[in-house]
Amino acid sequence: MFGIGMPELIVIFIVALLVFGPKKLPDLGRALGRGLAEFKRASEELKEGLSADLRLEEEEKPSPQPPATAPQTASSEPAPPKGDQPDG
């Protein structure tokens, strides 16, 4: 958790208690919790929106066609060079 251990959290809590007092601390905790929940919800909505946009973009792109192969000739022997053909 960001490199903060239990002793550091206790020190932060004690300082917050001294600065804000015991009456304001629960209100600040509630406000902090609501803010974090709102941030989490907004980030999830953003993530879902980006995922939907990417899916739509992928659907719009045509899938690449496999390259067409040259037709096979019936003869397995290569054709003779043009200069060696008999006159006829």
Short mmCIF file of N, CA and C in Angstrom, two decimals:
data_model
loop_
_atom_site.label_atom_id
_atom_site.label_comp_id
_atom_site.label_asym_id
_atom_site.label_seq_id
_atom_site.Cartn_x
_atom_site.Cartn_y
_atom_site.Cartn_z
N MET A 1 0.84 -1.19 0.00
CA MET A 1 0.00 0.00 0.00
C MET A 1 0.87 1.24 0.00
N PHE A 2 1.55 1.50 -1.09
CA PHE A 2 2.39 2.68 -1.29
C PHE A 2 3.56 2.74 -0.31
N GLY A 3 3.97 1.62 0.25
CA GLY A 3 5.11 1.60 1.16
C GLY A 3 4.79 2.17 2.53
N ILE A 4 3.51 2.33 2.87
CA ILE A 4 3.12 2.85 4.18
C ILE A 4 2.69 1.67 5.04
N GLY A 5 3.37 1.50 6.14
CA GLY A 5 3.04 0.41 7.06
C GLY A 5 2.11 0.87 8.16
N MET A 6 1.85 -0.05 9.08
CA MET A 6 0.94 0.25 10.20
C MET A 6 1.48 1.37 11.09
N PRO A 7 2.77 1.41 11.43
CA PRO A 7 3.24 2.53 12.29
C PRO A 7 3.05 3.90 11.63
N GLU A 8 3.27 3.98 10.32
CA GLU A 8 3.08 5.26 9.63
C GLU A 8 1.61 5.67 9.63
N LEU A 9 0.72 4.70 9.43
CA LEU A 9 -0.72 5.02 9.45
C LEU A 9 -1.16 5.52 10.82
N ILE A 10 -0.60 4.95 11.89
CA ILE A 10 -0.94 5.39 13.25
C ILE A 10 -0.47 6.82 13.47
N VAL A 11 0.73 7.14 13.01
CA VAL A 11 1.25 8.50 13.15
C VAL A 11 0.38 9.48 12.37
N ILE A 12 -0.01 9.12 11.15
CA ILE A 12 -0.87 9.99 10.35
C ILE A 12 -2.22 10.21 11.05
N PHE A 13 -2.79 9.13 11.62
CA PHE A 13 -4.06 9.25 12.33
C PHE A 13 -3.94 10.17 13.54
N ILE A 14 -2.86 10.05 14.29
CA ILE A 14 -2.67 10.89 15.48
C ILE A 14 -2.52 12.35 15.09
N VAL A 15 -1.76 12.62 14.02
CA VAL A 15 -1.59 14.00 13.56
C VAL A 15 -2.93 14.57 13.09
N ALA A 16 -3.71 13.76 12.35
CA ALA A 16 -5.02 14.21 11.89
C ALA A 16 -5.94 14.48 13.07
N LEU A 17 -5.87 13.64 14.08
CA LEU A 17 -6.70 13.82 15.28
C LEU A 17 -6.33 15.13 15.99
N LEU A 18 -5.04 15.42 16.07
CA LEU A 18 -4.60 16.66 16.72
C LEU A 18 -4.98 17.90 15.90
N VAL A 19 -4.88 17.79 14.58
CA VAL A 19 -5.15 18.96 13.73
C VAL A 19 -6.65 19.24 13.64
N PHE A 20 -7.46 18.21 13.40
CA PHE A 20 -8.88 18.42 13.15
C PHE A 20 -9.76 18.24 14.38
N GLY A 21 -9.29 17.51 15.36
CA GLY A 21 -10.08 17.29 16.56
C GLY A 21 -11.00 16.08 16.41
N PRO A 22 -11.45 15.56 17.56
CA PRO A 22 -12.26 14.34 17.53
C PRO A 22 -13.66 14.53 16.93
N LYS A 23 -14.18 15.77 16.91
CA LYS A 23 -15.52 15.99 16.38
C LYS A 23 -15.55 16.04 14.85
N LYS A 24 -14.51 16.57 14.24
CA LYS A 24 -14.47 16.71 12.79
C LYS A 24 -13.91 15.47 12.09
N LEU A 25 -13.17 14.63 12.78
CA LEU A 25 -12.50 13.49 12.15
C LEU A 25 -13.47 12.51 11.49
N PRO A 26 -14.60 12.13 12.13
CA PRO A 26 -15.53 11.22 11.45
C PRO A 26 -16.13 11.82 10.16
N ASP A 27 -16.41 13.12 10.19
CA ASP A 27 -16.94 13.78 8.99
C ASP A 27 -15.90 13.76 7.86
N LEU A 28 -14.66 14.02 8.22
CA LEU A 28 -13.60 13.98 7.20
C LEU A 28 -13.42 12.58 6.65
N GLY A 29 -13.53 11.58 7.49
CA GLY A 29 -13.42 10.19 7.03
C GLY A 29 -14.54 9.82 6.07
N ARG A 30 -15.76 10.25 6.38
CA ARG A 30 -16.90 9.99 5.50
C ARG A 30 -16.71 10.69 4.15
N ALA A 31 -16.28 11.95 4.20
CA ALA A 31 -16.07 12.70 2.97
C ALA A 31 -14.97 12.05 2.12
N LEU A 32 -13.91 11.59 2.77
CA LEU A 32 -12.83 10.92 2.05
C LEU A 32 -13.33 9.61 1.42
N GLY A 33 -14.13 8.85 2.16
CA GLY A 33 -14.68 7.61 1.62
C GLY A 33 -15.58 7.84 0.43
N ARG A 34 -16.43 8.86 0.52
CA ARG A 34 -17.32 9.19 -0.60
C ARG A 34 -16.51 9.63 -1.82
N GLY A 35 -15.48 10.42 -1.58
CA GLY A 35 -14.64 10.87 -2.69
C GLY A 35 -13.94 9.72 -3.38
N LEU A 36 -13.41 8.78 -2.58
CA LEU A 36 -12.75 7.62 -3.18
C LEU A 36 -13.74 6.74 -3.94
N ALA A 37 -14.95 6.58 -3.40
CA ALA A 37 -15.95 5.78 -4.10
C ALA A 37 -16.35 6.44 -5.43
N GLU A 38 -16.49 7.75 -5.42
CA GLU A 38 -16.82 8.47 -6.66
C GLU A 38 -15.70 8.34 -7.69
N PHE A 39 -14.47 8.46 -7.22
CA PHE A 39 -13.32 8.31 -8.12
C PHE A 39 -13.29 6.91 -8.73
N LYS A 40 -13.54 5.90 -7.92
CA LYS A 40 -13.53 4.52 -8.40
C LYS A 40 -14.63 4.31 -9.44
N ARG A 41 -15.81 4.85 -9.17
CA ARG A 41 -16.93 4.70 -10.11
C ARG A 41 -16.63 5.42 -11.43
N ALA A 42 -16.07 6.61 -11.35
CA ALA A 42 -15.74 7.36 -12.56
C ALA A 42 -14.66 6.65 -13.38
N SER A 43 -13.68 6.08 -12.71
CA SER A 43 -12.62 5.38 -13.45
C SER A 43 -13.16 4.11 -14.10
N GLU A 44 -14.10 3.42 -13.46
CA GLU A 44 -14.73 2.23 -14.07
C GLU A 44 -15.54 2.62 -15.30
N GLU A 45 -16.27 3.74 -15.22
CA GLU A 45 -17.04 4.20 -16.37
C GLU A 45 -16.12 4.56 -17.52
N LEU A 46 -15.01 5.20 -17.22
CA LEU A 46 -14.05 5.57 -18.26
C LEU A 46 -13.47 4.32 -18.91
N LYS A 47 -13.12 3.34 -18.10
CA LYS A 47 -12.56 2.09 -18.62
C LYS A 47 -13.57 1.37 -19.52
N GLU A 48 -14.84 1.32 -19.09
CA GLU A 48 -15.88 0.67 -19.90
C GLU A 48 -16.10 1.42 -21.21
N GLY A 49 -16.08 2.74 -21.16
CA GLY A 49 -16.25 3.54 -22.38
C GLY A 49 -15.13 3.33 -23.37
N LEU A 50 -13.91 3.29 -22.88
CA LEU A 50 -12.77 3.06 -23.77
C LEU A 50 -12.82 1.65 -24.37
N SER A 51 -13.21 0.67 -23.57
CA SER A 51 -13.32 -0.70 -24.07
C SER A 51 -14.38 -0.78 -25.16
N ALA A 52 -15.51 -0.12 -24.97
CA ALA A 52 -16.58 -0.13 -25.97
C ALA A 52 -16.11 0.54 -27.26
N ASP A 53 -15.39 1.65 -27.14
CA ASP A 53 -14.87 2.34 -28.33
C ASP A 53 -13.89 1.45 -29.09
N LEU A 54 -13.03 0.76 -28.38
CA LEU A 54 -12.07 -0.12 -29.04
C LEU A 54 -12.77 -1.28 -29.74
N ARG A 55 -13.81 -1.82 -29.10
CA ARG A 55 -14.55 -2.92 -29.74
C ARG A 55 -15.22 -2.43 -31.02
N LEU A 56 -15.84 -1.26 -30.99
CA LEU A 56 -16.48 -0.72 -32.19
C LEU A 56 -15.47 -0.46 -33.29
N GLU A 57 -14.31 0.05 -32.92
CA GLU A 57 -13.27 0.33 -33.90
C GLU A 57 -12.77 -0.95 -34.55
N GLU A 58 -12.63 -2.02 -33.77
CA GLU A 58 -12.17 -3.29 -34.32
C GLU A 58 -13.24 -3.90 -35.23
N GLU A 59 -14.52 -3.72 -34.90
CA GLU A 59 -15.59 -4.26 -35.74
C GLU A 59 -15.67 -3.54 -37.07
N GLU A 60 -15.35 -2.25 -37.10
CA GLU A 60 -15.43 -1.48 -38.34
C GLU A 60 -14.32 -1.84 -39.31
N LYS A 61 -13.16 -2.24 -38.82
CA LYS A 61 -12.05 -2.59 -39.69
C LYS A 61 -12.36 -3.91 -40.39
N PRO A 62 -12.15 -3.97 -41.72
CA PRO A 62 -12.35 -5.26 -42.40
C PRO A 62 -11.21 -6.20 -42.03
N SER A 63 -11.56 -7.47 -41.94
CA SER A 63 -10.53 -8.45 -41.61
C SER A 63 -9.63 -8.63 -42.82
N PRO A 64 -8.33 -8.78 -42.61
CA PRO A 64 -7.42 -8.91 -43.76
C PRO A 64 -7.69 -10.21 -44.51
N GLN A 65 -7.73 -10.10 -45.85
CA GLN A 65 -7.98 -11.26 -46.70
C GLN A 65 -6.67 -12.02 -46.88
N PRO A 66 -6.71 -13.35 -46.88
CA PRO A 66 -5.49 -14.12 -47.13
C PRO A 66 -5.05 -13.92 -48.57
N PRO A 67 -3.75 -13.91 -48.83
CA PRO A 67 -3.28 -13.69 -50.20
C PRO A 67 -3.74 -14.82 -51.11
N ALA A 68 -4.15 -14.45 -52.34
CA ALA A 68 -4.61 -15.45 -53.31
C ALA A 68 -3.41 -16.20 -53.85
N THR A 69 -3.54 -17.50 -53.99
CA THR A 69 -2.45 -18.31 -54.54
C THR A 69 -2.61 -18.41 -56.04
N ALA A 70 -1.50 -18.55 -56.75
CA ALA A 70 -1.52 -18.69 -58.20
C ALA A 70 -2.12 -20.03 -58.56
N PRO A 71 -2.91 -20.10 -59.63
CA PRO A 71 -3.50 -21.39 -60.00
C PRO A 71 -2.43 -22.39 -60.42
N GLN A 72 -2.64 -23.63 -60.10
CA GLN A 72 -1.69 -24.70 -60.43
C GLN A 72 -1.90 -25.10 -61.90
N THR A 73 -0.78 -25.37 -62.59
CA THR A 73 -0.88 -25.84 -63.98
C THR A 73 -1.05 -27.35 -63.95
N ALA A 74 -1.69 -27.88 -64.98
CA ALA A 74 -1.94 -29.32 -65.05
C ALA A 74 -0.65 -30.08 -65.28
N SER A 75 0.28 -29.50 -65.99
CA SER A 75 1.53 -30.18 -66.31
C SER A 75 2.53 -29.92 -65.20
N SER A 76 3.25 -30.95 -64.82
CA SER A 76 4.25 -30.76 -63.79
C SER A 76 5.61 -30.42 -64.39
N GLU A 77 5.74 -30.50 -65.74
CA GLU A 77 7.00 -30.17 -66.41
C GLU A 77 7.00 -28.69 -66.74
N PRO A 78 8.16 -28.06 -66.60
CA PRO A 78 8.21 -26.64 -66.96
C PRO A 78 8.09 -26.45 -68.46
N ALA A 79 7.56 -25.32 -68.87
CA ALA A 79 7.41 -25.02 -70.30
C ALA A 79 8.78 -24.79 -70.91
N PRO A 80 9.02 -25.27 -72.15
CA PRO A 80 10.32 -25.07 -72.81
C PRO A 80 10.52 -23.59 -73.13
N PRO A 81 11.76 -23.16 -73.18
CA PRO A 81 12.02 -21.76 -73.53
C PRO A 81 11.51 -21.45 -74.94
N LYS A 82 11.20 -20.21 -75.20
CA LYS A 82 10.60 -19.80 -76.48
C LYS A 82 11.54 -20.06 -77.65
N GLY A 83 12.81 -19.94 -77.49
CA GLY A 83 13.74 -20.13 -78.59
C GLY A 83 13.88 -21.59 -79.00
N ASP A 84 13.50 -22.56 -78.19
CA ASP A 84 13.67 -23.97 -78.48
C ASP A 84 12.42 -24.60 -79.08
N GLN A 85 11.38 -23.84 -79.36
CA GLN A 85 10.17 -24.43 -79.90
C GLN A 85 10.36 -24.74 -81.39
N PRO A 86 9.85 -25.89 -81.83
CA PRO A 86 9.98 -26.22 -83.26
C PRO A 86 9.08 -25.33 -84.09
N ASP A 87 9.54 -25.05 -85.30
CA ASP A 87 8.73 -24.22 -86.23
C ASP A 87 7.57 -25.04 -86.75
N GLY A 88 6.49 -24.51 -86.85
CA GLY A 88 5.41 -25.34 -87.31
C GLY A 88 4.33 -24.71 -87.96
#
